[in-house]
Structures are given as C-alpha cells and as structure tokens.
XYZ file of C-alpha atoms in Angstrom:
738
model
C 0.000 0.000 0.000
C 1.366 3.434 -0.938
C 1.897 6.038 1.727
C -0.580 8.886 1.844
C 0.954 12.277 0.959
C 2.150 14.556 3.739
C -0.488 17.308 4.100
C 0.359 20.999 3.800
C -0.300 23.070 6.898
C -0.385 26.757 7.810
C 1.148 28.083 11.018
C 1.653 31.590 12.352
C 4.042 32.811 14.988
C 6.961 34.993 15.937
C 10.602 34.434 14.852
C 12.686 33.952 17.970
C 16.059 32.974 16.446
C 17.779 32.931 13.041
C 19.823 29.716 12.849
C 21.121 30.190 9.304
C 20.674 32.774 6.559
C 22.184 32.851 3.044
C 22.103 36.423 1.753
C 22.493 35.397 -1.892
C 19.566 32.981 -2.247
C 17.697 33.961 0.971
C 17.563 30.393 2.265
C 16.614 30.612 5.939
C 16.539 28.257 8.902
C 14.856 29.781 11.953
C 13.045 28.988 15.188
C 9.376 30.036 15.221
C 7.316 30.447 18.402
C 3.822 29.464 17.224
C 0.728 31.459 18.139
C -1.449 28.364 18.515
C 0.287 26.554 21.348
C 3.410 28.691 21.958
C 5.555 25.751 20.828
C 9.018 26.479 19.372
C 9.596 24.754 16.000
C 12.281 24.795 13.301
C 11.261 26.219 9.927
C 13.278 26.334 6.717
C 12.663 27.897 3.324
C 13.215 31.058 1.284
C 12.705 34.336 3.176
C 14.541 37.627 2.475
C 16.007 39.445 5.478
C 14.317 37.560 8.308
C 14.368 39.405 11.608
C 14.068 38.233 15.193
C 10.706 39.411 16.516
C 8.883 39.347 13.182
C 5.395 37.855 13.023
C 4.853 35.611 9.999
C 2.514 32.983 8.608
C 4.148 30.011 6.876
C 2.661 27.400 4.560
C 4.402 24.074 4.077
C 4.776 20.515 5.310
C 6.627 18.628 8.003
C 9.890 16.834 7.242
C 12.023 14.568 9.419
C 15.725 15.434 9.238
C 18.078 12.560 10.071
C 20.157 14.750 12.385
C 17.942 17.663 13.457
C 14.564 15.960 13.770
C 11.201 17.397 12.758
C 11.215 20.628 10.707
C 8.592 22.575 8.792
C 9.722 23.187 5.222
C 7.694 26.167 4.025
C 6.968 26.860 0.361
C 5.401 30.268 0.995
C 5.195 32.793 3.803
C 3.288 35.962 4.582
C 4.434 38.793 6.773
C 1.961 39.729 9.499
C 2.314 43.406 10.253
C 1.667 44.170 13.905
C -1.226 46.416 14.938
C -0.240 47.180 18.529
C 2.405 49.634 19.695
C 4.412 46.841 21.354
C 4.233 44.762 18.198
C 5.373 47.685 16.043
C 8.245 48.314 18.439
C 9.469 44.718 18.113
C 9.005 44.752 14.340
C 11.078 47.912 13.776
C 13.710 46.628 16.195
C 14.179 43.464 14.071
C 16.975 45.230 12.185
C 15.776 45.458 8.585
C 16.254 49.272 8.669
C 20.007 49.658 9.128
C 21.120 52.560 11.329
C 17.773 53.010 13.099
C 18.408 52.103 16.718
C 16.088 51.558 19.698
C 16.072 55.226 20.780
C 15.002 56.488 17.353
C 12.371 53.728 17.143
C 10.939 54.917 20.490
C 10.728 58.523 19.272
C 8.949 57.475 16.049
C 6.442 55.279 17.904
C 5.956 57.944 20.558
C 4.910 60.405 17.869
C 2.791 58.230 15.540
C 1.774 55.414 17.919
C -0.372 52.732 16.187
C -0.205 54.630 12.872
C 3.594 54.275 12.668
C 3.744 51.631 9.922
C 1.060 53.362 7.843
C 3.071 56.605 7.946
C 6.349 54.859 6.960
C 4.677 53.090 4.032
C 2.357 55.808 2.718
C 3.582 59.172 4.042
C 7.309 58.808 4.784
C 7.885 62.578 4.448
C 5.970 62.990 7.749
C 8.812 61.239 9.558
C 10.554 64.636 9.693
C 7.931 65.596 12.326
C 9.942 63.456 14.753
C 12.744 65.228 16.589
C 16.154 64.256 15.168
C 14.872 63.002 11.802
C 15.771 65.099 8.791
C 14.930 64.560 5.143
C 17.938 62.303 4.615
C 17.027 59.944 7.470
C 13.353 59.926 6.443
C 14.353 58.978 2.908
C 16.653 56.239 4.211
C 13.848 54.732 6.316
C 11.404 54.855 3.381
C 13.901 53.219 0.993
C 14.721 50.497 3.530
C 10.994 49.786 3.960
C 10.462 49.582 0.188
C 13.518 47.388 -0.358
C 12.518 45.028 2.453
C 9.010 44.514 1.121
C 10.064 44.522 -2.540
C 12.415 41.606 -1.846
C 9.667 39.614 -0.165
C 7.159 40.333 -2.893
C 9.715 39.374 -5.535
C 10.510 36.081 -3.797
C 6.814 35.216 -3.795
C 6.473 36.214 -7.448
C 9.467 34.125 -8.547
C 8.245 31.091 -6.606
C 4.837 31.437 -8.260
C 6.285 31.351 -11.785
C 8.816 28.627 -11.023
C 12.048 30.681 -11.132
C 14.903 29.927 -8.727
C 14.826 32.598 -6.022
C 18.623 32.753 -6.071
C 18.185 35.362 -8.825
C 16.190 37.750 -6.597
C 19.197 39.722 -5.357
C 20.495 40.287 -8.913
C 17.045 41.425 -10.115
C 16.676 43.828 -7.205
C 20.108 45.302 -7.897
C 19.173 45.778 -11.554
C 15.637 47.170 -11.239
C 15.084 48.232 -7.614
C 11.688 48.144 -5.940
C 9.848 48.355 -9.307
C 11.217 44.984 -10.334
C 7.902 43.126 -10.571
C 6.352 45.843 -12.749
C 9.398 45.649 -15.049
C 9.206 41.873 -15.281
C 5.506 41.930 -16.113
C 5.495 44.863 -18.541
C 8.860 44.379 -20.292
C 9.790 40.730 -19.718
C 12.287 40.397 -22.558
C 14.114 43.498 -21.431
C 15.475 41.239 -18.698
C 16.901 38.908 -21.361
C 18.857 41.870 -22.798
C 19.906 43.426 -19.477
C 21.041 40.263 -17.676
C 22.894 37.903 -20.041
C 22.663 34.144 -19.525
C 20.054 34.106 -16.732
C 17.689 36.794 -18.037
C 16.100 34.753 -20.807
C 14.918 31.959 -18.512
C 13.341 34.495 -16.152
C 11.657 36.386 -18.990
C 10.281 33.233 -20.567
C 8.897 32.037 -17.232
C 7.120 35.383 -16.776
C 5.626 35.126 -20.258
C 4.466 31.534 -19.786
C 2.551 32.527 -16.645
C 1.193 35.805 -18.033
C -2.506 36.277 -18.764
C -1.860 38.577 -21.725
C -0.585 37.401 -25.135
C 3.030 38.069 -26.052
C 4.404 39.291 -29.367
C 5.784 36.103 -30.954
C 8.527 37.991 -32.799
C 9.773 39.546 -29.552
C 9.884 36.111 -27.939
C 11.625 34.591 -30.974
C 14.257 37.368 -30.912
C 14.918 36.677 -27.239
C 15.205 32.950 -28.004
C 17.755 33.626 -30.752
C 19.798 35.936 -28.540
C 19.780 33.271 -25.821
C 21.075 30.693 -28.312
C 23.896 33.070 -29.269
C 24.770 33.533 -25.591
C 24.979 29.761 -25.147
C 27.144 29.406 -28.261
C 29.517 32.172 -27.122
C 29.787 30.524 -23.691
C 30.966 27.379 -25.506
C 33.572 29.420 -27.386
C 31.866 29.752 -30.773
C 31.960 32.943 -32.831
C 28.978 32.066 -35.033
C 26.104 29.614 -35.556
C 25.162 28.271 -39.015
C 21.799 29.772 -40.029
C 20.069 26.405 -40.556
C 21.284 25.098 -37.208
C 20.144 28.297 -35.485
C 16.584 28.049 -36.827
C 16.403 24.301 -36.118
C 17.571 24.836 -32.534
C 14.997 27.575 -32.035
C 12.254 25.144 -33.050
C 13.677 22.262 -31.026
C 14.365 24.147 -27.784
C 11.596 26.760 -27.725
C 8.940 25.540 -30.176
C 9.373 28.607 -32.371
C 8.318 27.967 -35.976
C 10.898 28.355 -38.748
C 9.076 31.266 -40.372
C 8.718 33.157 -37.078
C 12.375 32.509 -36.209
C 13.496 33.641 -39.676
C 11.472 36.863 -39.333
C 12.980 37.458 -35.890
C 16.463 36.877 -37.307
C 15.772 39.450 -40.022
C 14.746 41.905 -37.296
C 18.023 41.291 -35.421
C 19.975 41.862 -38.641
C 18.075 45.107 -39.255
C 18.744 46.224 -35.679
C 22.470 45.502 -36.230
C 22.482 42.913 -33.423
C 23.730 40.099 -35.671
C 25.453 39.767 -39.033
C 24.914 37.040 -41.642
C 28.304 36.323 -43.182
C 29.391 34.818 -46.470
C 29.798 31.038 -46.153
C 33.150 29.429 -46.840
C 33.387 26.797 -49.580
C 32.932 23.895 -47.137
C 29.876 25.396 -45.380
C 26.322 24.216 -45.978
C 24.690 27.383 -44.565
C 25.647 31.027 -44.023
C 27.295 31.783 -40.656
C 25.348 34.087 -38.308
C 27.550 36.170 -35.977
C 26.789 38.418 -33.028
C 27.825 41.803 -34.437
C 30.713 42.275 -31.984
C 32.320 38.975 -32.898
C 31.949 39.571 -36.646
C 33.604 42.972 -36.307
C 36.338 41.493 -34.115
C 37.336 38.910 -36.733
C 37.287 41.560 -39.467
C 39.448 43.878 -37.330
C 42.071 41.234 -36.510
C 42.470 40.078 -40.110
C 42.437 43.555 -41.650
C 44.799 45.151 -39.152
C 47.377 42.340 -39.323
C 47.284 42.491 -43.112
C 47.910 46.239 -42.922
C 50.838 45.760 -40.541
C 52.388 43.098 -42.753
C 52.108 45.332 -45.814
C 54.428 47.938 -44.267
C 58.121 46.989 -44.420
C 60.256 47.282 -41.260
C 61.633 50.772 -40.605
C 65.211 49.443 -40.628
C 66.899 46.198 -41.706
C 66.942 43.587 -38.919
C 70.182 43.068 -36.983
C 72.480 40.303 -38.185
C 73.511 37.248 -36.176
C 76.596 38.898 -34.679
C 74.625 41.926 -33.485
C 71.986 39.664 -31.935
C 74.576 37.497 -30.159
C 76.453 40.533 -28.779
C 73.285 42.183 -27.479
C 72.134 39.013 -25.734
C 75.527 38.271 -24.177
C 76.110 41.879 -23.093
C 72.669 42.401 -21.559
C 71.680 38.906 -20.388
C 75.049 37.134 -20.032
C 73.680 34.056 -21.831
C 74.293 32.338 -25.145
C 71.332 31.328 -27.256
C 71.040 27.880 -28.830
C 71.155 27.640 -32.611
C 67.383 27.167 -32.732
C 66.762 30.147 -30.449
C 69.120 32.371 -32.441
C 67.448 31.375 -35.711
C 63.999 32.021 -34.269
C 65.058 35.372 -32.857
C 66.504 36.425 -36.195
C 63.283 35.399 -37.933
C 61.136 37.301 -35.432
C 63.144 40.482 -35.893
C 62.682 40.263 -39.656
C 58.860 40.275 -39.509
C 56.231 42.752 -38.348
C 53.914 40.087 -36.853
C 55.024 36.666 -35.633
C 54.089 33.829 -33.278
C 56.306 31.850 -30.896
C 54.809 28.612 -29.597
C 56.176 25.646 -27.685
C 55.784 23.568 -24.557
C 57.382 24.048 -21.119
C 61.158 24.157 -20.932
C 61.652 25.034 -24.617
C 62.862 28.570 -24.034
C 59.894 30.845 -24.773
C 60.715 33.095 -21.827
C 64.395 33.234 -22.783
C 63.378 34.426 -26.240
C 61.189 37.154 -24.741
C 64.170 38.317 -22.675
C 66.394 38.191 -25.763
C 63.907 40.187 -27.865
C 63.761 42.787 -25.106
C 67.569 42.987 -24.898
C 68.055 43.341 -28.661
C 65.300 45.924 -29.039
C 66.637 47.932 -26.124
C 70.008 47.980 -27.876
C 68.257 49.317 -30.986
C 66.588 52.067 -28.871
C 63.128 50.660 -29.528
C 60.346 50.856 -26.934
C 59.153 47.419 -25.790
C 55.788 46.780 -24.117
C 55.468 43.445 -22.280
C 51.875 42.304 -21.694
C 49.843 39.264 -20.661
C 46.102 38.546 -20.431
C 45.868 38.225 -16.628
C 47.425 39.852 -13.603
C 48.982 36.566 -12.534
C 50.564 36.009 -15.956
C 51.815 39.610 -16.086
C 53.422 39.305 -12.635
C 55.114 36.067 -13.649
C 56.403 37.693 -16.852
C 57.808 40.583 -14.786
C 59.534 38.136 -12.443
C 61.259 36.136 -15.185
C 62.273 39.081 -17.378
C 63.154 41.590 -14.681
C 61.120 44.203 -16.592
C 57.706 45.681 -15.985
C 54.861 43.769 -17.611
C 51.211 44.808 -17.484
C 47.877 43.220 -18.251
C 46.362 43.817 -21.657
C 43.466 45.636 -20.014
C 45.823 48.033 -18.255
C 47.931 48.578 -21.372
C 44.818 49.312 -23.414
C 43.414 51.641 -20.750
C 40.008 50.257 -19.897
C 37.584 53.141 -19.260
C 35.150 52.230 -16.498
C 32.681 54.980 -17.406
C 31.912 53.857 -20.963
C 33.137 50.252 -20.841
C 35.625 50.734 -23.697
C 39.386 50.805 -24.148
C 41.034 54.221 -24.462
C 43.834 52.950 -26.707
C 42.571 52.576 -30.275
C 43.827 53.073 -33.816
C 43.319 56.833 -33.270
C 45.284 56.800 -29.993
C 47.587 53.764 -30.262
C 49.965 52.234 -27.752
C 53.228 54.101 -27.232
C 55.469 51.220 -28.224
C 57.647 50.042 -31.090
C 57.436 46.376 -30.065
C 54.462 44.728 -28.334
C 55.011 41.273 -26.798
C 51.979 39.286 -25.588
C 52.795 36.302 -23.382
C 50.230 33.517 -22.716
C 48.533 34.553 -25.969
C 46.607 31.261 -26.103
C 44.356 32.766 -23.394
C 43.350 35.778 -25.513
C 39.856 35.506 -26.991
C 38.973 37.099 -30.318
C 37.308 40.170 -28.737
C 40.368 41.072 -26.672
C 42.675 40.235 -29.589
C 40.728 42.682 -31.773
C 41.029 45.440 -29.156
C 44.767 44.788 -28.929
C 45.351 44.691 -32.685
C 43.443 47.952 -33.191
C 45.695 49.678 -30.646
C 49.061 48.409 -31.948
C 50.614 51.001 -34.273
C 50.782 49.707 -37.853
C 54.481 50.586 -37.830
C 55.173 48.496 -34.701
C 56.223 44.861 -34.291
C 53.780 42.426 -32.677
C 55.021 39.159 -31.138
C 52.495 36.643 -29.810
C 53.914 34.020 -27.432
C 51.924 31.040 -26.208
C 51.483 27.315 -25.931
C 48.870 26.446 -28.528
C 48.422 22.948 -27.060
C 46.923 24.344 -23.863
C 43.210 24.900 -23.375
C 41.582 27.557 -25.573
C 40.491 30.903 -24.112
C 37.559 31.086 -21.728
C 35.988 33.662 -24.058
C 34.846 33.147 -27.672
C 37.131 32.200 -30.526
C 40.585 30.654 -30.471
C 42.641 33.526 -31.830
C 46.199 32.217 -31.470
C 45.331 28.779 -32.894
C 43.371 30.400 -35.742
C 46.252 32.704 -36.638
C 48.622 29.734 -36.737
C 46.108 27.650 -38.706
C 45.767 30.402 -41.308
C 49.456 29.908 -42.263
C 49.701 33.622 -43.034
C 51.875 34.638 -40.065
C 55.454 33.470 -39.452
C 55.112 30.863 -36.697
C 58.132 29.542 -34.835
C 57.554 26.344 -32.864
C 60.160 25.591 -30.205
C 60.555 21.843 -29.690
C 63.985 21.494 -28.077
C 63.877 20.924 -24.310
C 66.876 22.629 -22.756
C 69.386 20.673 -20.745
C 68.437 22.154 -17.364
C 64.828 21.069 -17.959
C 65.496 17.587 -19.353
C 65.784 16.190 -15.827
C 62.524 17.732 -14.644
C 59.811 15.043 -14.435
C 57.172 17.759 -14.778
C 58.608 19.075 -18.056
C 59.346 15.591 -19.419
C 55.878 14.284 -18.566
C 54.129 17.370 -19.892
C 55.720 16.734 -23.281
C 54.866 13.036 -23.094
C 51.223 13.867 -22.364
C 51.226 16.366 -25.223
C 52.297 13.528 -27.549
C 49.673 11.160 -26.075
C 52.226 9.073 -24.149
C 51.713 8.065 -20.502
C 53.842 9.913 -17.954
C 56.821 8.152 -16.410
C 57.322 8.047 -12.667
C 60.994 7.116 -12.306
C 62.453 7.696 -8.830
C 64.917 10.607 -8.470
C 68.636 9.932 -8.843
C 69.132 10.928 -5.202
C 66.923 8.645 -3.048
C 66.920 11.247 -0.265
C 65.142 13.732 -2.525
C 61.381 13.561 -3.086
C 60.223 13.195 -6.676
C 58.470 16.005 -8.545
C 55.790 13.876 -10.190
C 53.553 11.240 -8.601
C 50.599 9.129 -9.687
C 48.554 7.724 -6.798
C 46.220 4.928 -7.900
C 42.777 5.211 -6.301
C 39.389 4.374 -7.826
C 36.866 5.165 -5.083
C 35.698 8.821 -5.337
C 35.345 9.262 -1.560
C 38.840 7.876 -0.993
C 40.217 10.139 -3.733
C 38.734 13.103 -1.855
C 40.334 11.873 1.386
C 43.674 11.432 -0.390
C 43.526 14.941 -1.886
C 42.723 16.453 1.517
C 45.498 14.482 3.221
C 48.026 15.515 0.552
C 47.186 19.187 1.068
C 47.021 19.063 4.861
C 49.767 16.591 5.766
C 51.943 14.962 3.122
C 52.995 17.814 0.827
C 53.619 20.354 3.642
C 55.721 17.781 5.518
C 57.842 16.531 2.621
C 58.105 19.681 0.504
C 57.866 22.410 3.177
C 55.042 24.163 1.331
C 52.316 26.247 2.960
C 48.997 24.396 2.436
C 46.671 27.280 1.606
C 48.931 29.602 -0.377
C 51.281 27.193 -2.164
C 49.239 24.073 -2.960
C 46.526 24.233 -5.628
C 43.991 21.520 -6.388
C 42.933 21.480 -10.063
C 39.884 19.505 -11.110
C 38.052 19.148 -14.444
C 34.525 19.574 -13.052
C 32.433 21.732 -10.703
C 29.831 19.149 -9.639
C 30.123 15.777 -7.973
C 32.370 14.483 -5.152
C 35.522 15.520 -7.060
C 34.190 18.823 -8.338
C 35.312 22.230 -7.119
C 32.237 22.729 -4.921
C 32.659 19.634 -2.772
C 36.473 19.749 -2.702
C 36.386 23.369 -1.546
C 34.061 22.463 1.336
C 36.282 19.580 2.394
C 39.549 21.502 2.051
C 38.176 24.543 3.866
C 37.191 22.367 6.802
C 40.574 20.618 6.806
C 42.844 23.645 6.275
C 40.897 26.482 7.902
C 38.466 24.930 10.403
C 38.112 27.424 13.251
C 38.196 30.915 11.724
C 35.444 33.538 11.962
C 32.939 33.061 9.157
C 29.976 34.512 7.325
C 27.399 32.690 5.177
C 26.842 34.353 1.794
C 26.537 33.382 -1.897
C 25.923 29.753 -1.067
C 29.302 29.445 0.702
C 30.623 30.029 4.170
C 33.615 32.343 3.813
C 36.098 32.430 6.678
C 39.036 34.612 7.612
C 42.107 33.025 6.036
C 40.175 31.353 3.207
C 41.689 31.219 -0.269
C 39.214 32.825 -2.674
C 39.065 33.572 -6.397
C 37.571 36.615 -8.107
C 35.199 35.397 -10.835
C 34.772 38.274 -13.302
C 36.597 41.425 -14.295
C 35.905 44.309 -11.911
C 37.693 47.365 -13.278
C 36.533 49.599 -10.439
C 38.276 47.364 -7.899
C 41.109 46.557 -10.336
C 40.571 42.851 -9.678
C 40.178 40.465 -12.589
C 38.756 37.083 -13.486
C 40.926 34.374 -11.919
C 42.797 36.540 -9.393
C 43.358 34.612 -6.151
C 43.508 36.210 -2.705
C 43.101 35.485 0.993
C 40.175 36.680 3.147
C 41.860 39.114 5.519
C 38.863 40.133 7.621
C 35.087 39.923 8.028
C 32.944 42.822 9.275
C 29.376 41.496 9.817
C 28.113 44.811 11.224
C 29.006 46.763 8.066
C 28.331 43.713 5.877
C 31.643 43.493 4.100
C 34.840 41.481 3.930
C 38.413 42.390 3.005
C 40.414 40.235 0.606
C 44.195 40.454 0.330
C 45.362 40.214 -3.290
C 49.173 40.098 -3.164
C 49.362 42.728 -0.421
C 46.496 44.922 -1.676
C 43.363 44.972 0.505
C 40.150 44.982 -1.542
C 36.758 45.455 0.184
C 33.591 43.572 -0.869
C 30.078 44.365 0.295
C 28.007 41.267 1.017
C 25.904 42.084 -2.071
C 29.112 41.780 -4.160
C 30.067 38.395 -2.807
C 28.799 36.613 -5.921
C 32.069 37.843 -7.472
C 34.013 35.487 -5.193
C 34.272 31.737 -4.737
C 36.427 29.493 -2.585
C 39.667 28.621 -4.390
C 41.290 25.735 -2.525
C 40.167 23.776 -5.593
C 39.623 25.473 -8.954
C 38.859 24.320 -12.473
C 41.735 23.690 -14.865
C 40.333 26.442 -17.111
C 40.632 28.972 -14.282
C 44.288 28.021 -13.718
C 45.458 29.158 -17.162
C 48.276 31.682 -17.074
C 49.304 30.681 -13.538
C 51.986 28.579 -11.933
C 51.826 27.070 -8.458
C 54.571 25.443 -6.383
C 52.440 22.283 -6.160
C 49.322 21.056 -7.938
C 47.107 18.098 -7.069
C 44.894 16.732 -9.867
C 42.069 14.230 -9.214
C 41.397 12.138 -12.314
C 38.595 9.553 -12.448
C 36.324 8.178 -15.144
C 33.480 10.167 -13.520
C 35.138 13.131 -15.280
C 34.631 11.354 -18.610
C 33.155 14.282 -20.534
C 36.145 16.456 -19.547
C 38.918 13.894 -19.957
C 40.859 15.531 -22.770
C 44.561 15.563 -23.528
C 44.855 19.358 -23.674
C 43.085 19.704 -20.315
C 45.461 17.244 -18.622
C 48.432 18.889 -20.325
C 47.341 22.331 -19.123
C 46.891 21.070 -15.556
C 50.333 19.426 -15.431
C 52.093 22.516 -16.795
C 50.688 24.617 -13.924
C 52.996 22.868 -11.412
C 56.430 24.344 -10.731
C 57.891 21.996 -8.068
C 55.389 19.163 -7.704
C 52.532 17.505 -9.617
C 50.422 14.744 -8.064
C 47.755 12.852 -10.025
C 45.208 10.947 -7.916
C 42.907 8.531 -9.730
C 42.941 5.616 -12.132
C 45.138 4.623 -15.039
C 41.929 4.087 -17.028
C 40.951 7.750 -16.658
C 44.505 8.778 -17.511
C 44.429 6.576 -20.623
C 41.091 8.064 -21.731
C 42.492 11.586 -21.415
C 45.653 10.722 -23.342
C 43.703 9.170 -26.218
C 41.128 11.968 -26.431
C 42.921 14.465 -28.637
C 39.731 15.739 -30.229
C 38.750 18.806 -28.235
C 35.541 20.507 -29.311
C 36.160 22.535 -32.433
C 35.173 26.157 -32.028
C 33.246 27.745 -34.872
C 35.305 30.671 -36.141
C 36.170 32.183 -39.521
C 39.279 34.082 -38.458
C 41.681 31.731 -40.269
C 39.674 32.037 -43.500
C 39.578 35.836 -43.179
C 43.353 35.908 -42.660
C 43.910 33.893 -45.837
C 41.603 36.195 -47.750
C 43.269 39.386 -46.464
C 46.882 38.258 -46.724
C 46.411 36.262 -49.909
C 46.914 32.715 -48.699
C 50.728 32.744 -48.767
C 52.059 29.965 -46.532
C 54.399 31.457 -43.937
C 54.645 28.943 -41.085
C 58.372 28.423 -40.615
C 58.956 26.741 -37.275
C-alpha cells in the first residue's frame, strides 16, 4: 500500500532565532514560536532578510531530518504586520532598517503610535515631524521599507512562476523596488539586461502571463539566448540552418517566425549574416561584436604586414652581442634562428611547450630591441601572468586591459587606432588565453608601424571567451610561426617538463624515482578508484603529506585542479572539504551559497575594473565585518573590500577548475582524475593542468581515466572564420616556418 501524501499546513508565529541565513539565495533556517500553542519549531525555506521578533505565517509541510529531527519546510510565507504599539516596536527593532536604533524607534512610535507603519509606508515625508529626523534619514527609512518589502514580494512572485529565487538579489540590484512591474510589462528586457540568466526568467514570466506576447519579440529573445549559449561554448557564429532548427527544437518557435525574428536582429544591427566558406552548408550568423572582431584582426594584421620594417633587422653577430652583453647568456642555434626570424617580420608567433625557451626568447627580444633604442611593451592577459612575466624578465609587464586603458565609465578601451599604444614592439605572453574580442582590441591599438610578437602554448586549453585567436592565426598559415621543440638541458631532468611533453604527444607519464633517493620526486601518480577515498587522499596531501615533505604552505602554495564543478571531485565539494581541513576554526559569514572564513583562499570570478581585480585573481580573506556587511580580501598585499551584495564575485579557491588556472603557476598542484570526469577527460586539459605545477605535480585517480584523457585528442572545435579571413586578407601565402 502506498503512503498517503504529507499534508500541507499553515502556522503563524513569531521568529525567535535565526539559525542560518544565506544572503544570496535567501535560504533561511529559523526557530518560530507558534501562536497556537506557543511551541518552538524549526522552519526552513526562502525568506529575504528575516528578523528576530517578526510575526509571519508560513505554509508548508513537516519533514524529518536525520540529524535535526522534525522541521517545517515552508513553500510560501506571509508577513503579518503588527497592529499594537508593542508589536510595532518589536518589528522595527528586528533590524531590517540599518542605522535606526532603539532610541530612534521609540521617538517614532511615541509620535505616531499605532499609525507608525502606515506613515512609513504611505507618508514617509511625515517622519521629519519626529525630533532628530531630517529629510535624509526619512528617505533612508522609506527606501529600507520599500527594499525590504520589494524583496519579499519578488521572492513570492518568482516562486509562483517557477524561477529559482537565487536570482532575486540580482534582479533587485538591476531594477530596484519596481522589479515586478518591469518583469511583467517588459519581460524580454530582462533577457537583454542580464545575459545568460535573463532569458529563462523572462520566458517564465511570459508563460505565466494572462496577456498574449508578441511572438517575434519572444523569438528574438530565443535567438539571442542561443547566441549567448554558443559564445559561452567558445563559438563565434552559428550556421543559419542550425540556429533556426535549434529555435524550433528548444523553444517551439516555428521556422518562419524565427526567420522573421532573425531578419529583425539583422536590421537592428544585433547580428550579421556572413558569407559562407566553400565547405559550409549554410551562411554563418555572428553576433555583431564577434563579426567585427574577426574583421578587425584580419584587416589590421594584413595592414601591418604590408608595411616593411623601418630598418633592416640586426644580423647574427649583433643579436649574439646584445644578448651576451645584456643577459650574459648564449642562445642555442634554434633560439638564435627564431630570434633572427622574429626580428625580420612585423607580426610573428612563438609557440612551444614548457622548458623550450619561450621566456628566454622574450628576454632576448627585449635585450636586442633595447640595444636598438626601440620601446618594448610586455603584456599578458591576466594579472597573474603579467606578474610572472615581470619576475622572469626583470622588466615591468602589465595586463592587456591596463595597457589598453580600460575606461570604467563607458566600458571601452582608451587605446585605439586613433590613440595607439606608445610602443615600437608589443610582446603578448600567454597569448593562447586571448579571446577574439580582446585580440581585436589589442590589434586595433598596436601602431601599424610596430612589431607584434604573440607568445603562447597552442596545445593548452583555448580561451575562456569566444574564438581561439592564437590557434586560428597559426592555422591560417599567413603569419610566421616559430615552434620551439627542443627541451633545454636544465629542464630535461625535470619530471614535470618531461611528462608534460609526453602527455602532449599522447604518451603516458613516467614516474621514475629521483637519482638521489633522499630527494622527493616532482611527479607522482597515486592509484585510487573510489571517489570518496580520492577526496580523502587529496585532503590528506594538502594538509599533511605535501607540507611535511616539501615544506610548502597548504593554503597559499598548494593548488587543487579539477576538471569539473559538480560531484564528489568537483570544485564545490572539494572546496568544502579543504576549507574544513585547512581552515576549520576561523570567523565566518554565510553568503553566496558558501561560508567564507578569515584566512580562506578565494578567487575573483569576473573582471571588476573599479576594484582593479580580474577574473581568476586569487587572494586570501583578511577580515570579516558582519556589522558593516563586508569582507576584506588580500590580493598580493592589496586589501580589496567587498560588500556582502558583491560576494557573488568570489568563490572558494582551494580547488579550482583547470580552465581557471590558465596563465598561472603554483609550487604544487594536485589533480584528481577519475572516469566520472569522462566528458572532460581531454589531452589538452590534462596537459594544461600538469604545466601549472612548478615543483610538484600529483595525479590521484585511475590509469583508465589517464588513458582516456591521453587518447582523447579531439577537443571541441570552435566555430570561427578568423583563419579564413586571414587567408583572404593576406592572400593565402604559406608562412609557417617553425
């Protein structure tokens, strides 16, 4: 016999304690003193800004928790505004109006008595009748009241239409207290204003609306959403036929309606329909920005290559003297030949794996150019990569965003073709990380008379952003490309370097013991197939084994790299386990779905030009201030404040994805590798992870997973036409020389 369903019940009462509150998604666990029998019960559900002393009515059902016993899980709640003076006093004292203390509450209630809440809601200007309240304070109280109730109304609205309430805070930041009116009257505005998540919200609003929706507007939003998904996967365009088919398949939009909507987007200059290449079955459809970016890269490089160098390149003797005099080193024959070739061309690419001398060549280029009195600008895509470039060259290097002068006010770069970079030679390290949009901004700002040198390891993962600019430029065979393949003597004994090159060739790594048995090895593979035991092994390596044997600091110097975010071996679970193991007792605050503690390692998740902190920067939580609702994060000695409402820009970083590690090096890396990661087991991902380690690399998993990764040398091909545009602009002359 089947069990009868658990009935829903309604209870009212007064909140007597907040056990847990997540400010990002408003998940709340609290103790409620019921009105019916004065019994104290545990309730849990979504409730913005709960306050001790509030009277509420909750609707839900009982659940039995294995550890905490009986709880009421509520699916909806209603605030019960008090009618008595004592009730109003307790309600205002609950803390939802920041900066209004008990004394001011008493003065307000003393003046308006039982009408207090009516005045605050309907006639807030009258608050200035109370001694000590000016217009500024009255406005603050009114705005706090509106924000408090707007959040609760929005939560109820989102629950009603089936949208995850985690998005409430973002919607309130975007639209303020009028958010529900905006959602109902201009639903697809949300799809435009909030990329990625906005479309799902807008479509949910429309599906639950009583009024009909313009089908073309919906189809346009569907198409834009499909472009967003494609860009997130690295594509620059979608074939027209595939786009219309996907619109039908995913959103039940007819082909004719979708085609009309696409025509509208073309007319509004949102997208561009390009000319198909010979091997294409359908025209490519680009977001306008990406189309213009590819055009800019190809056209500008062609223009640079059409202008001969201002002076003949130095000969071999001049190069050798400059390098010896300034760097006190002698280049290998291959390095000298590559350097001579670079100096003879306006645009060139240097690629190669670890230990092949890419950094030495950058130093040599800098030395030779300095001898020729030419201005050299050293750049890299990220702050971490720029700092590393500065360390190894002994010269200042800056991020591309800083070099290009990002303007916070208008969201554009100040350096353009009209106001180019003040440099004769521009060197970009870690160029494999540069997406086509950033590459276009760079190329536009490089003087056509200057020399551009792109340096990167094309076998690493492609950029996080759209396109695969460095690989496309190499594939076009229109730019001199010099591939370094000689591992230098000092690196031939490094197991990390040797195994990185073996993995790159699809060969299994070797784990030979070091020549000196008293020295620990630099590369280990620990066989373990059980996911829970792999987690335990990773935690033990970070907490005990690596610090003891290698004298490395667990939080700052050991980095766990994993292919996935979900599952036992994903970043989310590993971060929870490592935080508990490495930083168990520090002061903490619960926000954005995570409990951040003082001393935690955290990562910034998206570029914030106002704070001058960028995607992938790693810091340490230096302090938590619950009263002022902010934390301080130390990024390499610079203290950066975050309000709690900005905490979605941070995540724990004891374990990070391999993609997020690009451009960085760590003293030690630990890499879990199981067949559960199947979809992400790719050779270039494993290669990228291994090359992040400077002193130690430890793989924990199974030889089967390792074998799958080594054999999978077919990473997803990104749709781009940059290589074809380069051939068209330059004329198809084959110039790869390395």
